[in-house]
Amino acid sequence: MIGSPHHHFETIGSTNAHARELAGQGAPHGTVVTSAEQTEGRGRQGRAWATPAGKALAWSAIVPLEGEVPGLFPLRAGLAASQAVEELGDGSAEVKWPNDVMVDGRKCAGVLVEGRPQDGWAVVGIGINLSIEQDEFPPEIRDRATSVGSGATLESATDALNRALTRWLVEADAAVLAELNRRDYLAGREVTWEGGSGTASGIAPDGGLIVTTGDGTEHLHAGEVHLA
Ligand code: BTN
């Protein structure tokens, strides 16, 4: 079960950094680190991630990992985050490949997976915006970000994430793929990437994004996909 033991902080640099430290010291799988504020929150691709005090949840879990980090593993985390967000809020939550959580076309939660397969563990870090008002987001992301709202608390969000990741870490690949394709935000949208553009057409069994182009189909695996 993800969520035991649980270490909570009022403020911390980064829950992912702390969880990695704990994992390196031999903390058990299932350990969760949460914080009501991060001062050095980390996003994907070296970006920063804001966790303003009491208005968002920073949640990191130490989970078992065998094999490579790419594949379905990071997508399982996005699926868990989307299920938790949907349970906490009013609207339905979609997954923007590989693992952003979208509500009404805006990002509500982000996932950063940092794996050490050689040591048998990974840290799954999830940040959920709970009650950040629209005008409190930095201007550059204001029209692309949103919060869960609906009275979601640090406790209810922690509980929802614990349960959702416990489930989606062990579901069969076929169930994960079916749910990913059901929640696929990009499906049917035009996407561009380094070297091409096309229409997003689903998630492949290896976790890649299937894109239909004028020349056939391609599977994208790395880097960011930007909407055209
Ligand atoms: C992204 O969308 O770029 C990923 C954001 C991940 C943020 C979470 S908050 C909890 C954990 N601790 C961190 O420093 N980052 C992740």
Coordinates of C-alpha atoms and ligand atoms in Angstrom, one line a residue:
M1 CA 0.0 0.0 0.0
I2 CA 1.3 3.4 -1.0
G3 CA 1.2 5.9 1.9
S4 CA 2.9 4.1 4.8
P5 CA 5.1 5.4 6.3
H6 CA 4.1 9.0 5.7
H7 CA 6.3 12.0 6.3
H8 CA 4.5 15.4 6.1
F9 CA 6.2 18.8 6.0
E10 CA 4.8 22.3 6.2
T11 CA 7.5 23.4 3.9
I12 CA 10.4 21.7 2.2
G13 CA 12.7 22.2 -0.8
S14 CA 11.4 19.4 -2.9
T15 CA 9.5 16.3 -1.8
N16 CA 11.1 14.4 -4.7
A17 CA 14.6 15.3 -3.5
H18 CA 13.7 14.3 0.0
A19 CA 12.1 11.0 -1.1
R20 CA 15.2 10.2 -3.2
E21 CA 17.4 10.8 -0.1
L22 CA 15.2 8.5 2.0
A23 CA 15.1 5.8 -0.7
G24 CA 18.9 6.0 -0.9
Q25 CA 19.0 5.3 2.9
G26 CA 16.8 2.2 2.4
A27 CA 13.3 3.6 3.2
P28 CA 10.7 1.0 2.3
H29 CA 8.6 1.0 -0.9
G30 CA 5.3 2.7 -0.2
T31 CA 6.9 5.6 1.8
V32 CA 5.2 8.9 1.0
V33 CA 6.6 12.4 1.5
T34 CA 4.1 15.3 1.3
S35 CA 4.4 19.1 1.8
A36 CA 2.1 22.0 1.9
E37 CA 4.8 24.2 0.3
Q38 CA 7.9 23.7 -1.8
T39 CA 10.7 26.2 -2.1
E40 CA 12.6 24.4 -4.8
G41 CA 9.9 22.3 -6.5
R42 CA 11.1 20.5 -9.6
G43 CA 9.2 20.0 -12.9
R44 CA 10.1 18.0 -15.9
Q45 CA 12.9 19.0 -18.2
G46 CA 14.6 21.1 -15.6
R47 CA 11.7 23.5 -15.1
A48 CA 10.6 24.8 -11.7
W49 CA 7.3 23.8 -10.2
A50 CA 5.5 26.1 -7.8
T51 CA 3.7 24.8 -4.7
P52 CA 2.4 27.9 -2.9
A53 CA 1.8 27.4 0.8
G54 CA -1.4 25.5 1.6
K55 CA -2.8 25.9 -1.9
A56 CA -1.3 22.9 -3.6
L57 CA 0.0 19.5 -2.6
A58 CA 3.5 18.2 -3.3
W59 CA 3.4 14.4 -3.0
S60 CA 6.2 11.9 -3.6
A61 CA 6.2 8.2 -3.2
I62 CA 9.0 5.6 -3.2
V63 CA 7.9 2.7 -5.4
P64 CA 9.5 -0.5 -6.7
L65 CA 11.0 -0.3 -10.2
E66 CA 12.4 -3.1 -12.2
G67 CA 13.6 -2.6 -15.8
E68 CA 13.7 0.8 -17.5
V69 CA 11.8 3.9 -16.5
P70 CA 10.3 4.6 -20.0
G71 CA 7.5 2.5 -21.2
L72 CA 4.1 2.5 -19.4
F73 CA 5.6 3.2 -15.9
P74 CA 5.5 7.0 -16.0
L75 CA 2.1 6.9 -17.7
R76 CA 0.7 4.8 -14.8
A77 CA 1.6 7.7 -12.5
G78 CA -0.3 10.2 -14.8
L79 CA -3.3 7.9 -14.8
A80 CA -3.2 7.7 -11.0
A81 CA -3.0 11.5 -10.7
S82 CA -5.9 12.0 -13.2
Q83 CA -8.1 9.5 -11.2
A84 CA -7.3 11.4 -8.0
V85 CA -8.0 14.8 -9.5
E86 CA -11.3 13.6 -10.9
E87 CA -12.3 12.1 -7.5
L88 CA -11.4 15.4 -5.7
G89 CA -13.0 17.9 -8.1
D90 CA -16.1 18.3 -10.2
G91 CA -14.9 17.8 -13.8
S92 CA -13.5 14.9 -15.7
A93 CA -9.7 14.7 -15.8
E94 CA -7.7 13.8 -18.9
V95 CA -4.1 12.8 -19.4
K96 CA -2.0 14.8 -21.8
W97 CA 0.8 12.4 -22.9
P98 CA 3.0 11.5 -21.3
N99 CA 1.5 12.4 -17.9
D100 CA 0.1 15.9 -17.4
V101 CA -3.4 16.0 -15.9
M102 CA -5.9 18.3 -17.7
V103 CA -9.2 19.6 -16.5
D104 CA -11.3 21.7 -19.0
G105 CA -8.2 22.0 -21.2
R106 CA -5.9 23.3 -18.5
K107 CA -3.2 21.7 -16.5
C108 CA -4.2 20.8 -13.0
A109 CA -1.4 18.4 -11.9
G110 CA 2.1 17.4 -13.1
V111 CA 4.2 14.3 -12.6
L112 CA 7.9 13.9 -12.3
V113 CA 9.3 10.3 -12.1
E114 CA 12.9 9.8 -11.1
G115 CA 14.0 6.2 -11.3
R116 CA 17.0 4.2 -10.1
P117 CA 16.2 0.9 -11.7
Q118 CA 19.7 -0.4 -10.7
D119 CA 18.7 0.0 -7.1
G120 CA 15.1 -1.2 -7.6
W121 CA 13.2 2.0 -6.8
A122 CA 11.7 5.1 -8.3
V123 CA 10.3 8.2 -6.9
V124 CA 6.9 9.3 -8.3
G125 CA 6.4 13.0 -7.7
I126 CA 3.0 14.5 -8.2
G127 CA 2.0 18.1 -7.8
I128 CA -1.7 19.0 -7.6
N129 CA -3.0 22.5 -7.7
L130 CA -5.8 22.5 -5.1
S131 CA -7.0 26.1 -4.5
I132 CA -4.7 28.4 -6.5
E133 CA -6.9 31.2 -7.9
Q134 CA -6.6 31.9 -11.6
D135 CA -5.0 35.3 -11.0
E136 CA -2.5 33.8 -8.6
F137 CA -0.8 31.7 -11.3
P138 CA 2.2 33.3 -12.9
P139 CA 1.1 35.4 -16.0
E140 CA 2.9 33.1 -18.4
I141 CA 0.9 30.0 -17.4
R142 CA -2.4 31.7 -16.3
D143 CA -4.4 30.8 -19.3
R144 CA -3.1 27.2 -19.3
A145 CA -3.4 26.3 -15.5
T146 CA -6.2 25.4 -13.2
S147 CA -6.9 24.1 -9.7
V148 CA -9.1 21.2 -8.4
G149 CA -11.2 23.5 -6.2
S150 CA -14.3 21.9 -4.6
G151 CA -12.9 22.0 -1.1
A152 CA -10.1 19.6 -1.8
T153 CA -7.6 19.5 1.1
L154 CA -4.1 18.3 1.6
E155 CA -5.4 15.3 3.4
S156 CA -8.1 14.3 0.9
A157 CA -5.7 14.8 -2.0
T158 CA -3.0 12.7 -0.2
D159 CA -5.5 9.9 0.4
A160 CA -6.8 10.0 -3.2
L161 CA -3.2 9.8 -4.6
N162 CA -2.2 7.0 -2.2
R163 CA -5.2 4.9 -3.3
A164 CA -4.9 5.7 -7.0
L165 CA -1.2 4.9 -7.3
T166 CA -1.7 1.7 -5.2
R167 CA -4.2 0.6 -7.9
W168 CA -2.5 1.8 -11.1
L169 CA 0.9 0.5 -10.3
V170 CA -0.4 -3.1 -10.4
E171 CA -3.1 -3.0 -13.0
A172 CA -2.4 -5.1 -16.1
D173 CA -0.9 -3.3 -19.0
A174 CA -4.1 -3.8 -21.1
A175 CA -6.2 -2.1 -18.4
V176 CA -3.7 0.8 -18.2
L177 CA -3.7 1.2 -21.9
A178 CA -7.5 1.1 -22.1
E179 CA -7.8 3.8 -19.4
L180 CA -5.1 5.9 -21.0
N181 CA -6.8 5.9 -24.3
R182 CA -10.1 6.7 -22.6
R183 CA -8.5 9.7 -20.9
D184 CA -6.3 10.7 -23.8
Y185 CA -6.4 14.6 -24.0
L186 CA -4.3 14.7 -27.2
A187 CA -6.4 12.3 -29.3
G188 CA -7.5 13.9 -32.5
R189 CA -5.4 17.1 -31.9
E190 CA -2.7 18.4 -34.1
V191 CA 0.7 18.1 -32.5
T192 CA 4.1 19.2 -33.6
W193 CA 7.5 17.9 -32.5
E194 CA 11.1 18.3 -33.4
G195 CA 11.0 17.2 -37.0
G196 CA 7.4 16.8 -37.8
S197 CA 3.7 17.3 -37.2
G198 CA 0.6 15.2 -37.3
T199 CA -2.6 14.1 -35.6
A200 CA -2.3 12.4 -32.2
S201 CA -4.0 9.0 -32.6
G202 CA -3.7 7.1 -29.3
I203 CA -1.2 5.6 -26.9
A204 CA 0.9 2.6 -28.1
P205 CA 1.5 -0.5 -25.9
D206 CA 5.1 0.6 -25.3
G207 CA 3.8 4.0 -23.9
G208 CA 4.6 6.0 -27.0
L209 CA 2.3 8.5 -28.6
I210 CA 0.9 7.4 -31.9
V211 CA 0.8 10.2 -34.5
T212 CA -0.8 10.0 -37.9
T213 CA 1.2 12.0 -40.5
G214 CA 0.8 12.3 -44.3
D215 CA 3.3 9.4 -44.6
G216 CA 1.7 6.9 -42.2
T217 CA 2.1 6.7 -38.5
E218 CA 4.9 7.5 -36.1
H219 CA 5.5 6.6 -32.4
L220 CA 6.9 9.4 -30.4
H221 CA 8.9 8.5 -27.3
A222 CA 11.0 11.3 -26.0
G223 CA 10.8 15.1 -25.6
E224 CA 7.8 17.3 -25.4
V225 CA 4.9 17.4 -27.8
H226 CA 3.5 20.8 -28.5
L227 CA 0.1 21.5 -29.8
A228 CA 0.2 23.0 -33.3
Ligands
BTN1 C1 5.8 18.8 -14.5 O1 4.7 18.9 -15.0 O2 6.7 19.5 -15.0 C2 6.1 17.9 -13.3 C3 5.8 18.6 -12.0 C4 6.1 17.7 -10.8 C5 5.9 18.4 -9.5 C6 6.0 17.5 -8.3 S1 5.5 18.3 -6.8 C7 6.0 16.9 -5.9 C8 7.3 16.5 -6.5 N1 8.4 17.3 -5.9 C9 9.0 18.0 -6.9 O3 10.0 18.7 -6.7 N2 8.4 17.8 -8.1 C10 7.3 16.9 -8.0

